[in-house]
């Protein structure tokens, strides 16, 4: 509604009100006006308090005392209120902090009036103490009421006088903090929305009103609530509901033509004007399935009192394995990694819990490709269980550094496997990847060969050697999630190789639990794989990430860059001739690898390791000799055709 559409008299009054509002906001006008207003208020309050003390029947002496002390009392209160800066603000912004300040200056003025009356006023009798108390009490009530009323009427009538109509909106949540937020939004005249109802995120809600705003129903009733209150906007405080609930709410709002707005946390909103503030995201929000909870009861017998070596302990998976192992009371954790800062940081994180449980922590900085260094580790600590998580895993980068991938992923694994066998470790678990199946990349090929090494030793060793194959781990270092989030914060575009690309996904805790569970279930020689449901479209993952971050669909552009070297459109969990069978855990399956000529395999691997510093093309040919299916370009084309 605009002023031109209103009756002439109302439009004229509105224009006068706006002009008066602008004028009295000038300090040169506002401060004198407030002083004059307070003089009138203080005078009336004191006269009322004094006459009330005498039941409104004043004797000549009492009347003389009242009039004689009126000016000193009013002046004293003016001075105290002025020094308390109660004439410097503006009542339309009054808050509970201002009312608290009013209490302080009112009681201060009471003390000052009593002081002035006792020491300086020369009257036959003093001001009755009850009069001073009534005056103070009335000052708090009247001045506080006037200030609150001013703000109330400004909020309610301000938009009408200014010719603006605020759109009704509903807000999710019935917590006290949500009610406070709704009140702050409603009191801010610059916001075009007004919260008219709250929607409970809990089906068992009990409150009918929160901070003066009615609770209209639950999330399932969002359509009916919006129609009832004629609201077209739905507000969600950041982090209030889960990703699954938010995803459903996004769908409901899209179907019913409602605008969903996620309100960011204050700290996110203040992080910088060049960033888009995003809702805090839980990785499980993106799984589109319930997180797998693995059976950890049997892990107690496996881990309690054991010495455990974790390679790559500073990485995403290695560090999570360490965090979860602490809960099963091992005798000692040996944290092995190349990055001193990460190992030291993890040690500091685990130190307090380890002390409480009597667990020894050892920090080892070393390279798994250094056989002598690894031998010293085994000689000193004699680990009973080895979780081998150290690896080069970045697919495009390893295409450029073939020799480094061979040394770290193949030589490093060979060293550790041989030492675990020599020092009679009970269990050895290799963390592998779905990229090892029908590999098209150097990284996947080297992980496949690492699986072969473990498999060969499992035939003859007393150590239980086992492989765990992962899908993509959400939130791990180098995964797509941090990359996408950074691109969204910067306003896009999100770079995707191909709209048809799919991947299997799991969370970091799921990955760590799978590693430990595999050790507990293994009899030797198995490849364990977590049932991760159907593969997830990378395109859908990016779209989910946008909406779960609190942004509307279509707000971020996509840029398709094509397959990079070594990438597939989709991943596989098993080779075609690998039989997979169920295990005692309904979400974990086991496969037994194909048979290879042991002598030929180990001989070719040793030859590959010996030439790891050679020419890249020669190394690729050598990899293809060991893994005939490895041909990056050809496999990528096949993959694209199959898709």
Coordinates of C-alpha atoms in Angstrom, one line a residue:
X1 CA 0.0 0.0 0.0
X2 CA 1.3 3.5 -0.9
X3 CA 0.3 6.9 0.4
X4 CA -1.3 7.8 -2.9
X5 CA -3.9 5.0 -2.5
X6 CA -4.9 6.1 1.1
X7 CA -7.6 8.7 1.9
X8 CA -6.2 12.3 1.6
X9 CA -6.5 13.0 5.4
X10 CA -4.6 9.9 6.3
X11 CA -2.0 10.6 3.6
X12 CA -1.6 14.2 4.9
X13 CA -1.2 13.0 8.5
X14 CA 1.4 10.4 7.4
X15 CA 3.4 13.0 5.6
X16 CA 3.4 15.2 8.7
X17 CA 4.4 12.3 10.9
X18 CA 7.3 11.5 8.6
X19 CA 8.5 15.1 8.7
X20 CA 8.1 15.3 12.4
X21 CA 10.0 12.0 12.8
X22 CA 12.9 13.3 10.7
X23 CA 13.0 16.6 12.6
X24 CA 13.0 15.1 16.1
X25 CA 15.8 12.7 15.2
X26 CA 18.2 15.7 15.1
X27 CA 20.2 15.8 18.4
X28 CA 19.8 19.6 18.6
X29 CA 16.0 19.1 18.7
X30 CA 15.7 15.7 20.3
X31 CA 17.7 16.4 23.5
X32 CA 16.0 19.6 24.5
X33 CA 12.6 18.1 23.7
X34 CA 13.3 15.0 25.9
X35 CA 14.5 17.3 28.8
X36 CA 11.3 19.3 28.6
X37 CA 9.3 16.1 28.5
X38 CA 11.1 14.6 31.5
X39 CA 10.6 17.8 33.5
X40 CA 6.8 17.5 33.0
X41 CA 6.9 13.8 33.8
X42 CA 9.0 14.2 36.9
X43 CA 6.8 17.1 38.1
X44 CA 3.6 15.2 37.8
X45 CA 5.1 12.0 39.3
X46 CA 6.4 13.9 42.4
X47 CA 3.2 15.8 43.0
X48 CA 1.2 12.5 42.8
X49 CA 3.7 10.7 45.0
X50 CA 3.6 13.4 47.6
X51 CA -0.2 13.8 47.8
X52 CA -0.6 10.0 47.7
X53 CA 1.6 9.8 50.9
X54 CA -1.1 12.0 52.6
X55 CA -4.1 10.2 51.1
X56 CA -4.6 13.1 48.8
X57 CA -5.5 15.4 51.7
X58 CA -2.6 17.9 52.2
X59 CA -2.3 20.2 55.1
X60 CA -1.0 23.7 54.5
X61 CA 2.4 22.7 55.9
X62 CA 2.6 19.6 53.8
X63 CA 1.5 21.5 50.7
X64 CA 4.2 24.1 51.4
X65 CA 6.8 21.4 51.8
X66 CA 5.7 19.7 48.5
X67 CA 5.9 22.9 46.5
X68 CA 9.2 24.0 48.1
X69 CA 11.0 20.8 47.4
X70 CA 9.5 20.2 43.9
X71 CA 12.2 22.1 42.0
X72 CA 15.2 20.5 43.9
X73 CA 13.8 17.1 43.4
X74 CA 13.1 17.5 39.6
X75 CA 16.5 19.1 39.1
X76 CA 18.3 16.3 40.9
X77 CA 16.5 13.7 38.8
X78 CA 17.3 15.6 35.6
X79 CA 21.0 15.7 36.5
X80 CA 21.2 12.0 37.3
X81 CA 19.2 11.0 34.2
X82 CA 21.4 13.3 32.0
X83 CA 24.7 11.8 33.5
X84 CA 23.2 8.4 32.9
X85 CA 22.8 9.3 29.2
X86 CA 19.1 8.9 29.1
X87 CA 18.5 11.9 26.9
X88 CA 21.1 10.8 24.2
X89 CA 19.4 7.7 22.7
X90 CA 16.1 7.3 21.0
X91 CA 13.1 5.5 22.5
X92 CA 12.2 3.6 19.3
X93 CA 15.2 1.4 19.9
X94 CA 14.6 0.7 23.6
X95 CA 15.7 -2.8 24.8
X96 CA 15.8 -4.6 28.1
X97 CA 19.3 -3.2 28.5
X98 CA 17.8 0.3 28.4
X99 CA 15.2 -0.7 31.0
X100 CA 18.0 -2.1 33.2
X101 CA 19.8 1.3 32.9
X102 CA 16.5 3.0 33.8
X103 CA 16.3 1.0 37.1
X104 CA 19.9 2.0 37.9
X105 CA 19.4 5.8 37.4
X106 CA 16.0 5.7 39.1
X107 CA 17.5 4.2 42.3
X108 CA 20.5 6.5 42.0
X109 CA 18.2 9.5 41.8
X110 CA 16.3 8.2 44.9
X111 CA 19.6 8.1 46.9
X112 CA 20.6 11.6 45.6
X113 CA 17.2 13.1 46.5
X114 CA 17.4 11.7 50.1
X115 CA 21.0 13.0 50.3
X116 CA 20.1 16.5 49.1
X117 CA 17.0 16.6 51.3
X118 CA 18.9 15.6 54.4
X119 CA 22.0 17.9 54.0
X120 CA 21.0 20.8 51.9
X121 CA 17.2 21.6 52.0
X122 CA 16.4 24.0 54.8
X123 CA 12.8 23.2 55.6
X124 CA 11.1 22.6 59.0
X125 CA 10.6 19.0 58.1
X126 CA 12.1 16.5 55.5
X127 CA 10.5 14.9 52.6
X128 CA 8.7 11.8 53.8
X129 CA 10.7 8.7 52.9
X130 CA 7.6 6.9 51.5
X131 CA 7.2 9.8 49.1
X132 CA 10.7 9.3 47.8
X133 CA 10.1 5.6 47.4
X134 CA 6.7 6.1 45.6
X135 CA 8.4 8.7 43.4
X136 CA 11.1 6.2 42.4
X137 CA 8.6 3.4 41.7
X138 CA 6.4 5.6 39.6
X139 CA 9.4 7.0 37.7
X140 CA 10.3 3.4 36.7
X141 CA 6.8 2.5 35.7
X142 CA 5.8 5.7 33.9
X143 CA 9.1 6.4 32.1
X144 CA 9.6 2.7 31.2
X145 CA 6.0 2.4 30.1
X146 CA 6.3 5.4 27.9
X147 CA 9.5 4.3 26.3
X148 CA 8.2 0.7 25.7
X149 CA 4.9 2.1 24.3
X150 CA 6.8 4.4 21.9
X151 CA 8.7 1.4 20.5
X152 CA 5.6 -0.7 20.3
X153 CA 3.6 1.9 18.4
X154 CA 6.6 2.7 16.2
X155 CA 6.8 -1.0 15.3
X156 CA 3.1 -1.4 14.8
X157 CA 2.1 1.9 13.2
X158 CA 5.5 2.9 11.6
X159 CA 5.1 0.8 8.5
X160 CA 1.6 2.2 8.0
X161 CA 2.7 5.8 8.4
X162 CA 5.6 5.2 6.0
X163 CA 3.4 3.6 3.4
X164 CA 5.1 0.1 3.6
X165 CA 3.4 -3.3 4.1
X166 CA 5.5 -6.0 5.6
X167 CA 4.9 -9.5 4.1
X168 CA 3.9 -12.2 6.6
X169 CA 6.4 -15.0 7.1
X170 CA 6.5 -18.2 9.2
X171 CA 9.6 -19.3 11.1
X172 CA 10.7 -22.8 11.9
X173 CA 11.4 -23.5 15.6
X174 CA 9.8 -23.0 19.0
X175 CA 13.0 -22.6 21.1
X176 CA 13.4 -19.5 23.2
X177 CA 16.2 -18.3 21.0
X178 CA 14.0 -18.6 17.9
X179 CA 11.3 -16.5 19.6
X180 CA 14.0 -13.9 20.4
X181 CA 15.1 -13.9 16.8
X182 CA 11.5 -13.5 15.6
X183 CA 11.1 -10.5 17.9
X184 CA 14.3 -8.9 16.6
X185 CA 13.2 -9.4 13.0
X186 CA 9.7 -7.9 13.7
X187 CA 11.2 -4.9 15.5
X188 CA 13.5 -4.1 12.5
X189 CA 11.5 -1.8 10.2
X190 CA 14.0 -2.1 7.4
X191 CA 13.1 -5.8 7.0
X192 CA 10.2 -6.4 4.6
X193 CA 9.1 -9.6 6.4
X194 CA 7.2 -10.0 9.6
X195 CA 7.1 -13.3 11.5
X196 CA 3.4 -14.0 12.2
X197 CA 3.7 -17.7 13.3
X198 CA 6.2 -20.3 14.4
X199 CA 6.3 -23.9 13.1
X200 CA 7.6 -26.6 15.4
X201 CA 10.3 -28.9 14.2
X202 CA 9.3 -31.4 16.8
X203 CA 6.0 -33.4 16.5
X204 CA 5.7 -33.3 20.3
X205 CA 5.6 -29.5 20.7
X206 CA 3.6 -28.2 23.6
X207 CA 3.9 -24.4 23.6
X208 CA 1.2 -22.3 22.0
X209 CA 3.0 -19.0 22.1
X210 CA 6.7 -18.2 22.1
X211 CA 7.8 -14.6 22.7
X212 CA 4.3 -13.4 21.7
X213 CA 4.3 -15.3 18.4
X214 CA 1.8 -18.1 18.1
X215 CA 3.0 -21.7 17.4
X216 CA 0.8 -22.8 14.5
X217 CA 1.7 -26.5 13.9
X218 CA 4.5 -28.8 12.7
X219 CA 6.7 -29.1 9.6
X220 CA 4.4 -31.5 8.1
X221 CA 1.6 -28.9 8.1
X222 CA 3.7 -26.1 6.5
X223 CA 1.4 -25.8 3.5
X224 CA -1.7 -25.3 5.7
X225 CA 0.1 -22.9 8.0
X226 CA 1.3 -20.8 5.1
X227 CA -2.2 -20.6 3.7
X228 CA -3.8 -19.8 7.1
X229 CA -1.4 -16.8 7.7
X230 CA -1.1 -15.8 4.0
X231 CA 2.6 -16.3 4.2
X232 CA 4.8 -16.8 1.2
X233 CA 8.1 -16.9 3.0
X234 CA 9.5 -19.7 5.3
X235 CA 12.4 -18.7 7.5
X236 CA 14.8 -21.4 9.0
X237 CA 17.4 -20.4 11.6
X238 CA 20.7 -21.9 10.5
X239 CA 21.5 -25.4 11.9
X240 CA 18.1 -25.8 13.6
X241 CA 16.9 -28.8 11.6
X242 CA 18.8 -31.7 10.1
X243 CA 19.8 -32.0 6.5
X244 CA 17.1 -34.6 5.7
X245 CA 14.4 -32.3 7.2
X246 CA 15.8 -29.3 5.3
X247 CA 15.8 -31.3 2.1
X248 CA 12.2 -32.3 2.6
X249 CA 11.3 -28.7 3.5
X250 CA 12.9 -27.4 0.3
X251 CA 10.8 -29.8 -1.7
X252 CA 7.6 -28.9 0.1
X253 CA 8.3 -25.1 -0.4
X254 CA 9.0 -25.7 -4.1
X255 CA 5.8 -27.6 -4.6
X256 CA 3.7 -25.0 -2.7
X257 CA 5.4 -22.0 -4.3
X258 CA 6.9 -20.8 -1.0
X259 CA 10.2 -19.0 -0.6
X260 CA 12.6 -20.7 1.8
X261 CA 15.2 -18.5 3.5
X262 CA 17.9 -20.0 5.7
X263 CA 19.1 -17.4 8.3
X264 CA 22.9 -17.7 8.8
X265 CA 24.6 -17.6 12.1
X266 CA 25.8 -14.2 13.2
X267 CA 29.5 -15.4 13.0
X268 CA 29.0 -16.6 9.5
X269 CA 27.2 -13.4 8.4
X270 CA 30.2 -11.3 9.7
X271 CA 32.9 -13.4 8.1
X272 CA 33.4 -11.0 5.1
X273 CA 31.3 -9.3 2.4
X274 CA 33.0 -11.3 -0.4
X275 CA 31.8 -14.6 1.0
X276 CA 28.3 -16.1 0.9
X277 CA 27.3 -17.1 4.5
X278 CA 26.4 -20.8 4.5
X279 CA 24.4 -22.9 6.9
X280 CA 26.7 -25.2 8.9
X281 CA 26.6 -28.6 7.1
X282 CA 26.7 -32.1 8.6
X283 CA 28.3 -34.6 6.2
X284 CA 25.6 -37.1 7.0
X285 CA 23.1 -34.7 5.4
X286 CA 24.6 -35.6 2.0
X287 CA 24.5 -39.4 2.3
X288 CA 20.8 -39.7 1.4
X289 CA 20.8 -42.8 3.6
X290 CA 21.1 -43.6 7.3
X291 CA 24.8 -43.8 8.4
X292 CA 25.9 -47.3 8.9
X293 CA 26.5 -48.2 12.5
X294 CA 28.9 -51.1 12.7
X295 CA 28.9 -53.7 15.4
X296 CA 31.7 -52.6 17.8
X297 CA 31.1 -55.1 20.6
X298 CA 33.6 -57.6 19.2
X299 CA 36.2 -54.9 18.7
X300 CA 36.8 -54.8 22.5
X301 CA 38.4 -58.3 22.5
X302 CA 40.4 -57.5 19.4
X303 CA 41.9 -54.1 20.5
X304 CA 42.0 -54.0 24.3
X305 CA 45.5 -54.2 25.6
X306 CA 47.1 -54.4 22.1
X307 CA 49.9 -52.3 20.5
X308 CA 48.5 -50.7 17.3
X309 CA 50.4 -49.0 14.5
X310 CA 48.5 -46.6 12.3
X311 CA 50.2 -45.3 9.2
X312 CA 49.1 -42.1 7.7
X313 CA 47.8 -41.2 11.2
X314 CA 47.7 -37.5 10.4
X315 CA 45.3 -38.0 7.5
X316 CA 41.5 -37.8 7.5
X317 CA 41.0 -41.6 7.8
X318 CA 44.0 -42.4 9.9
X319 CA 43.2 -39.7 12.5
X320 CA 39.6 -40.9 12.8
X321 CA 40.8 -44.5 13.3
X322 CA 43.0 -43.2 16.1
X323 CA 40.1 -41.3 17.7
X324 CA 37.8 -44.3 17.6
X325 CA 40.5 -46.7 18.8
X326 CA 40.9 -44.7 22.0
X327 CA 37.5 -45.9 23.1
X328 CA 38.5 -49.6 23.1
X329 CA 41.5 -49.2 25.5
X330 CA 44.5 -50.4 23.5
X331 CA 47.8 -50.6 25.3
X332 CA 49.6 -48.3 22.9
X333 CA 48.9 -46.3 19.7
X334 CA 51.8 -45.6 17.4
X335 CA 51.0 -42.6 15.3
X336 CA 53.1 -42.8 12.1
X337 CA 53.2 -40.1 9.5
X338 CA 55.4 -37.8 7.4
X339 CA 53.8 -34.5 8.5
X340 CA 55.1 -33.4 11.9
X341 CA 52.4 -30.8 12.4
X342 CA 49.6 -33.2 11.8
X343 CA 51.0 -35.9 14.0
X344 CA 51.8 -33.5 16.8
X345 CA 48.3 -31.9 16.5
X346 CA 46.7 -35.4 16.7
X347 CA 48.8 -36.3 19.7
X348 CA 47.7 -33.2 21.5
X349 CA 44.1 -34.0 20.7
X350 CA 44.3 -37.5 22.0
X351 CA 46.6 -36.9 25.0
X352 CA 44.0 -36.2 27.7
X353 CA 41.7 -39.2 26.8
X354 CA 44.8 -41.5 26.5
X355 CA 46.0 -40.5 30.0
X356 CA 42.5 -41.1 31.5
X357 CA 42.5 -44.6 30.0
X358 CA 46.1 -45.4 30.6
X359 CA 46.9 -45.6 26.9
X360 CA 50.5 -44.9 25.7
X361 CA 50.8 -42.7 22.7
X362 CA 53.9 -42.7 20.5
X363 CA 54.7 -40.2 17.8
X364 CA 56.7 -41.4 14.8
X365 CA 57.8 -39.2 11.9
X366 CA 58.9 -41.4 9.1
X367 CA 58.4 -42.4 5.4
X368 CA 56.9 -45.8 4.7
X369 CA 59.1 -46.1 1.6
X370 CA 62.2 -46.1 3.9
X371 CA 62.6 -49.8 4.8
X372 CA 65.2 -49.4 7.4
X373 CA 63.2 -46.7 9.2
X374 CA 60.1 -48.9 9.2
X375 CA 62.2 -51.8 10.5
X376 CA 63.3 -49.7 13.5
X377 CA 59.6 -48.9 14.2
X378 CA 58.7 -52.6 14.3
X379 CA 61.8 -53.5 16.3
X380 CA 61.0 -50.8 18.9
X381 CA 57.2 -51.1 19.3
X382 CA 56.4 -54.7 18.0
X383 CA 52.9 -53.7 16.8
X384 CA 50.3 -56.4 17.1
X385 CA 47.8 -54.7 14.7
X386 CA 48.7 -52.5 11.7
X387 CA 46.2 -50.2 10.1
X388 CA 47.8 -49.1 6.9
X389 CA 46.1 -45.8 5.8
X390 CA 49.1 -44.0 4.3
X391 CA 48.8 -43.5 0.6
X392 CA 48.9 -41.0 -2.3
X393 CA 45.3 -40.8 -3.4
X394 CA 44.9 -37.7 -5.6
X395 CA 44.0 -39.1 -9.0
X396 CA 45.0 -36.3 -11.4
X397 CA 48.2 -35.4 -9.4
X398 CA 49.4 -39.0 -9.5
X399 CA 49.0 -39.0 -13.3
X400 CA 51.8 -36.4 -13.2
X401 CA 54.0 -38.2 -10.6
X402 CA 53.8 -41.9 -11.5
X403 CA 57.1 -42.8 -9.7
X404 CA 55.9 -41.2 -6.5
X405 CA 52.6 -43.2 -6.6
X406 CA 54.5 -46.4 -7.2
X407 CA 56.9 -45.7 -4.3
X408 CA 54.4 -44.7 -1.8
X409 CA 51.4 -46.9 -2.6
X410 CA 53.3 -50.1 -3.7
X411 CA 56.8 -49.9 -2.2
X412 CA 55.5 -48.5 1.1
X413 CA 52.8 -51.3 1.3
X414 CA 55.4 -54.0 0.4
X415 CA 57.7 -52.8 3.2
X416 CA 55.0 -52.8 5.8
X417 CA 53.5 -56.1 4.8
X418 CA 56.8 -57.8 4.9
X419 CA 57.6 -56.4 8.3
X420 CA 54.2 -57.3 9.7
X421 CA 54.8 -60.9 8.5
X422 CA 58.4 -61.0 9.9
X423 CA 57.4 -59.6 13.3
X424 CA 54.3 -61.8 13.6
X425 CA 51.7 -59.1 13.8
X426 CA 48.2 -60.5 14.5
X427 CA 46.4 -58.4 11.9
X428 CA 47.2 -56.1 9.0
X429 CA 44.5 -54.0 7.3
X430 CA 45.2 -52.2 4.0
X431 CA 43.0 -49.2 3.3
X432 CA 42.3 -49.5 -0.5
X433 CA 39.9 -47.8 -2.9
X434 CA 37.1 -48.6 -5.3
X435 CA 39.4 -47.0 -7.9
X436 CA 41.5 -50.2 -7.6
X437 CA 38.7 -52.0 -9.5
X438 CA 39.3 -52.0 -13.3
X439 CA 41.7 -49.1 -12.7
X440 CA 41.9 -46.3 -15.2
X441 CA 44.3 -44.1 -13.2
X442 CA 47.9 -44.5 -11.9
X443 CA 46.5 -44.1 -8.4
X444 CA 43.9 -46.8 -8.9
X445 CA 46.5 -49.1 -10.5
X446 CA 49.0 -48.8 -7.7
X447 CA 46.3 -49.4 -5.1
X448 CA 45.3 -52.6 -7.0
X449 CA 48.9 -53.8 -7.0
X450 CA 49.0 -53.0 -3.3
X451 CA 46.0 -55.3 -2.8
X452 CA 47.8 -58.1 -4.7
X453 CA 50.8 -57.8 -2.4
X454 CA 48.5 -58.2 0.7
X455 CA 46.7 -61.1 -1.0
X456 CA 50.0 -62.9 -1.8
X457 CA 51.2 -62.7 1.8
X458 CA 47.8 -63.8 3.1
X459 CA 48.4 -67.3 1.7
X460 CA 51.5 -68.1 3.7
X461 CA 51.7 -65.8 6.7
X462 CA 50.4 -66.3 10.2
X463 CA 49.3 -62.7 10.1
X464 CA 45.7 -62.1 9.1
X465 CA 46.1 -59.8 6.0
X466 CA 42.9 -58.1 4.9
X467 CA 41.9 -55.3 2.4
X468 CA 39.2 -52.7 2.9
X469 CA 37.8 -51.0 -0.2
X470 CA 36.4 -47.5 0.3
X471 CA 34.1 -45.4 -1.8
X472 CA 34.7 -41.7 -1.8
X473 CA 34.9 -40.4 1.8
X474 CA 32.8 -37.3 2.3
X475 CA 34.7 -34.5 4.0
X476 CA 38.2 -36.0 3.8
X477 CA 41.1 -34.0 2.6
X478 CA 40.9 -33.7 -1.2
X479 CA 37.3 -34.8 -1.5
X480 CA 34.8 -32.8 -3.5
X481 CA 32.9 -31.4 -0.6
X482 CA 35.5 -28.9 0.6
X483 CA 36.1 -27.9 -3.0
X484 CA 32.4 -27.4 -3.7
X485 CA 31.8 -25.5 -0.4
X486 CA 34.7 -23.1 -1.3
X487 CA 33.2 -22.5 -4.7
X488 CA 29.8 -21.9 -3.3
X489 CA 31.2 -19.4 -0.7
X490 CA 32.8 -17.5 -3.5
X491 CA 29.6 -17.4 -5.5
X492 CA 30.4 -20.1 -8.0
X493 CA 30.7 -21.6 -10.5
X494 CA 30.9 -25.2 -9.2
X495 CA 33.2 -27.1 -11.5
X496 CA 32.0 -30.7 -12.4
X497 CA 33.7 -33.0 -14.8
X498 CA 30.5 -34.5 -16.3
X499 CA 26.8 -34.3 -15.4
X500 CA 26.5 -38.1 -15.7
X501 CA 29.3 -38.9 -13.2
X502 CA 28.4 -41.0 -10.1
X503 CA 30.3 -42.1 -7.1
X504 CA 29.8 -44.2 -4.0
X505 CA 30.1 -42.2 -0.8
X506 CA 30.7 -42.8 2.9
X507 CA 31.5 -40.6 5.9
X508 CA 34.8 -40.5 7.7
X509 CA 33.4 -42.2 10.8
X510 CA 31.9 -45.0 8.6
X511 CA 35.3 -45.5 6.9
X512 CA 37.2 -45.7 10.2
X513 CA 34.7 -48.1 11.7
X514 CA 34.9 -50.3 8.5
X515 CA 38.6 -50.6 8.9
X516 CA 38.4 -51.7 12.5
X517 CA 35.4 -54.0 11.9
X518 CA 37.3 -55.7 9.1
X519 CA 40.2 -56.5 11.4
X520 CA 37.7 -58.0 13.9
X521 CA 35.9 -60.2 11.3
X522 CA 38.9 -61.2 9.1
X523 CA 40.1 -64.8 8.8
X524 CA 42.8 -63.7 6.3
X525 CA 42.7 -62.9 2.6
X526 CA 39.3 -61.1 2.4
X527 CA 38.4 -57.8 0.7
X528 CA 35.8 -56.1 2.8
X529 CA 33.4 -53.6 1.2
X530 CA 30.7 -51.4 2.9
X531 CA 27.2 -51.5 1.5
X532 CA 26.9 -47.8 0.5
X533 CA 23.6 -48.1 -1.3
X534 CA 23.2 -46.8 -4.8
X535 CA 25.9 -44.6 -6.4
X536 CA 25.2 -40.9 -6.0
X537 CA 25.2 -38.4 -8.9
X538 CA 27.9 -35.8 -8.5
X539 CA 25.5 -33.3 -10.1
X540 CA 22.8 -34.1 -7.5
X541 CA 25.4 -34.0 -4.7
X542 CA 26.4 -30.4 -5.7
X543 CA 22.7 -29.4 -5.9
X544 CA 22.1 -30.8 -2.5
X545 CA 25.1 -29.0 -1.1
X546 CA 23.7 -25.7 -2.5
X547 CA 20.3 -26.2 -0.9
X548 CA 21.6 -27.6 2.4
X549 CA 23.9 -24.7 2.7
X550 CA 20.9 -22.4 2.8
X551 CA 20.8 -21.1 -0.8
X552 CA 17.9 -21.3 -3.2
X553 CA 18.0 -23.7 -6.2
X554 CA 19.7 -22.1 -9.3
X555 CA 21.6 -19.5 -7.2
X556 CA 25.0 -21.1 -8.1
X557 CA 26.1 -21.8 -11.7
X558 CA 27.7 -25.1 -12.9
X559 CA 30.7 -25.4 -15.2
X560 CA 31.4 -28.7 -16.9
X561 CA 35.1 -29.3 -17.5
X562 CA 35.2 -32.8 -18.9
X563 CA 36.9 -35.9 -17.5
X564 CA 40.4 -35.4 -16.2
X565 CA 43.3 -37.9 -16.8
X566 CA 42.5 -41.2 -15.2
X567 CA 38.9 -40.4 -14.1
X568 CA 35.9 -42.6 -14.7
X569 CA 32.3 -41.6 -15.1
X570 CA 31.4 -44.2 -12.5
X571 CA 33.2 -46.4 -10.0
X572 CA 32.9 -50.1 -9.3
X573 CA 33.3 -52.0 -6.0
X574 CA 34.2 -55.5 -7.4
X575 CA 35.9 -57.1 -10.3
X576 CA 33.5 -59.1 -12.5
X577 CA 35.0 -62.4 -11.4
X578 CA 35.1 -61.5 -7.7
X579 CA 32.5 -63.3 -5.7
X580 CA 31.1 -61.2 -2.9
X581 CA 29.4 -62.8 0.1
X582 CA 27.6 -61.5 3.1
X583 CA 29.3 -61.4 6.5
X584 CA 27.9 -61.4 10.0
X585 CA 27.3 -57.7 9.7
X586 CA 24.4 -57.0 7.3
X587 CA 26.1 -53.9 5.9
X588 CA 29.5 -55.4 5.2
X589 CA 30.3 -57.8 2.4
X590 CA 33.4 -59.8 1.7
X591 CA 35.1 -60.7 -1.6
X592 CA 37.9 -63.0 -2.3
X593 CA 40.3 -61.8 -5.1
X594 CA 41.1 -63.7 -8.2
X595 CA 44.2 -65.9 -8.3
X596 CA 47.5 -64.8 -9.8
X597 CA 50.8 -66.4 -10.6
X598 CA 52.5 -65.5 -7.3
X599 CA 56.1 -65.8 -8.6
X600 CA 55.4 -63.7 -11.7
X601 CA 53.4 -61.1 -9.8
X602 CA 56.0 -60.6 -7.1
X603 CA 58.8 -60.6 -9.6
X604 CA 57.1 -57.9 -11.8
X605 CA 56.3 -55.8 -8.7
X606 CA 59.9 -55.9 -7.6
X607 CA 61.1 -54.9 -11.1
X608 CA 58.5 -52.0 -11.1
X609 CA 59.8 -50.8 -7.7
X610 CA 63.4 -50.9 -8.8
X611 CA 62.6 -48.7 -11.7
X612 CA 60.3 -46.3 -9.9
X613 CA 62.5 -43.3 -10.7
X614 CA 62.3 -44.0 -14.5
X615 CA 60.5 -42.4 -17.4
X616 CA 56.8 -42.0 -16.9
X617 CA 55.8 -43.7 -20.1
X618 CA 58.0 -46.6 -19.3
X619 CA 56.4 -46.9 -15.9
X620 CA 52.9 -46.8 -17.4
X621 CA 53.9 -49.7 -19.7
X622 CA 55.2 -51.6 -16.7
X623 CA 52.0 -51.0 -14.8
X624 CA 50.0 -52.2 -17.8
X625 CA 52.1 -55.4 -17.8
X626 CA 51.2 -56.2 -14.3
X627 CA 47.5 -55.0 -14.6
X628 CA 46.6 -55.6 -18.3
X629 CA 43.2 -53.9 -17.9
X630 CA 45.0 -50.6 -17.1
X631 CA 44.9 -48.3 -20.0
X632 CA 43.7 -44.9 -18.9
X633 CA 42.5 -43.4 -22.2
X634 CA 40.9 -46.6 -23.5
X635 CA 39.1 -47.3 -20.2
X636 CA 37.8 -43.8 -19.9
X637 CA 36.3 -44.0 -23.4
X638 CA 34.8 -47.4 -22.6
X639 CA 33.4 -46.0 -19.4
X640 CA 31.8 -43.1 -21.3
X641 CA 30.3 -45.4 -23.9
X642 CA 28.9 -47.7 -21.2
X643 CA 27.3 -44.7 -19.4

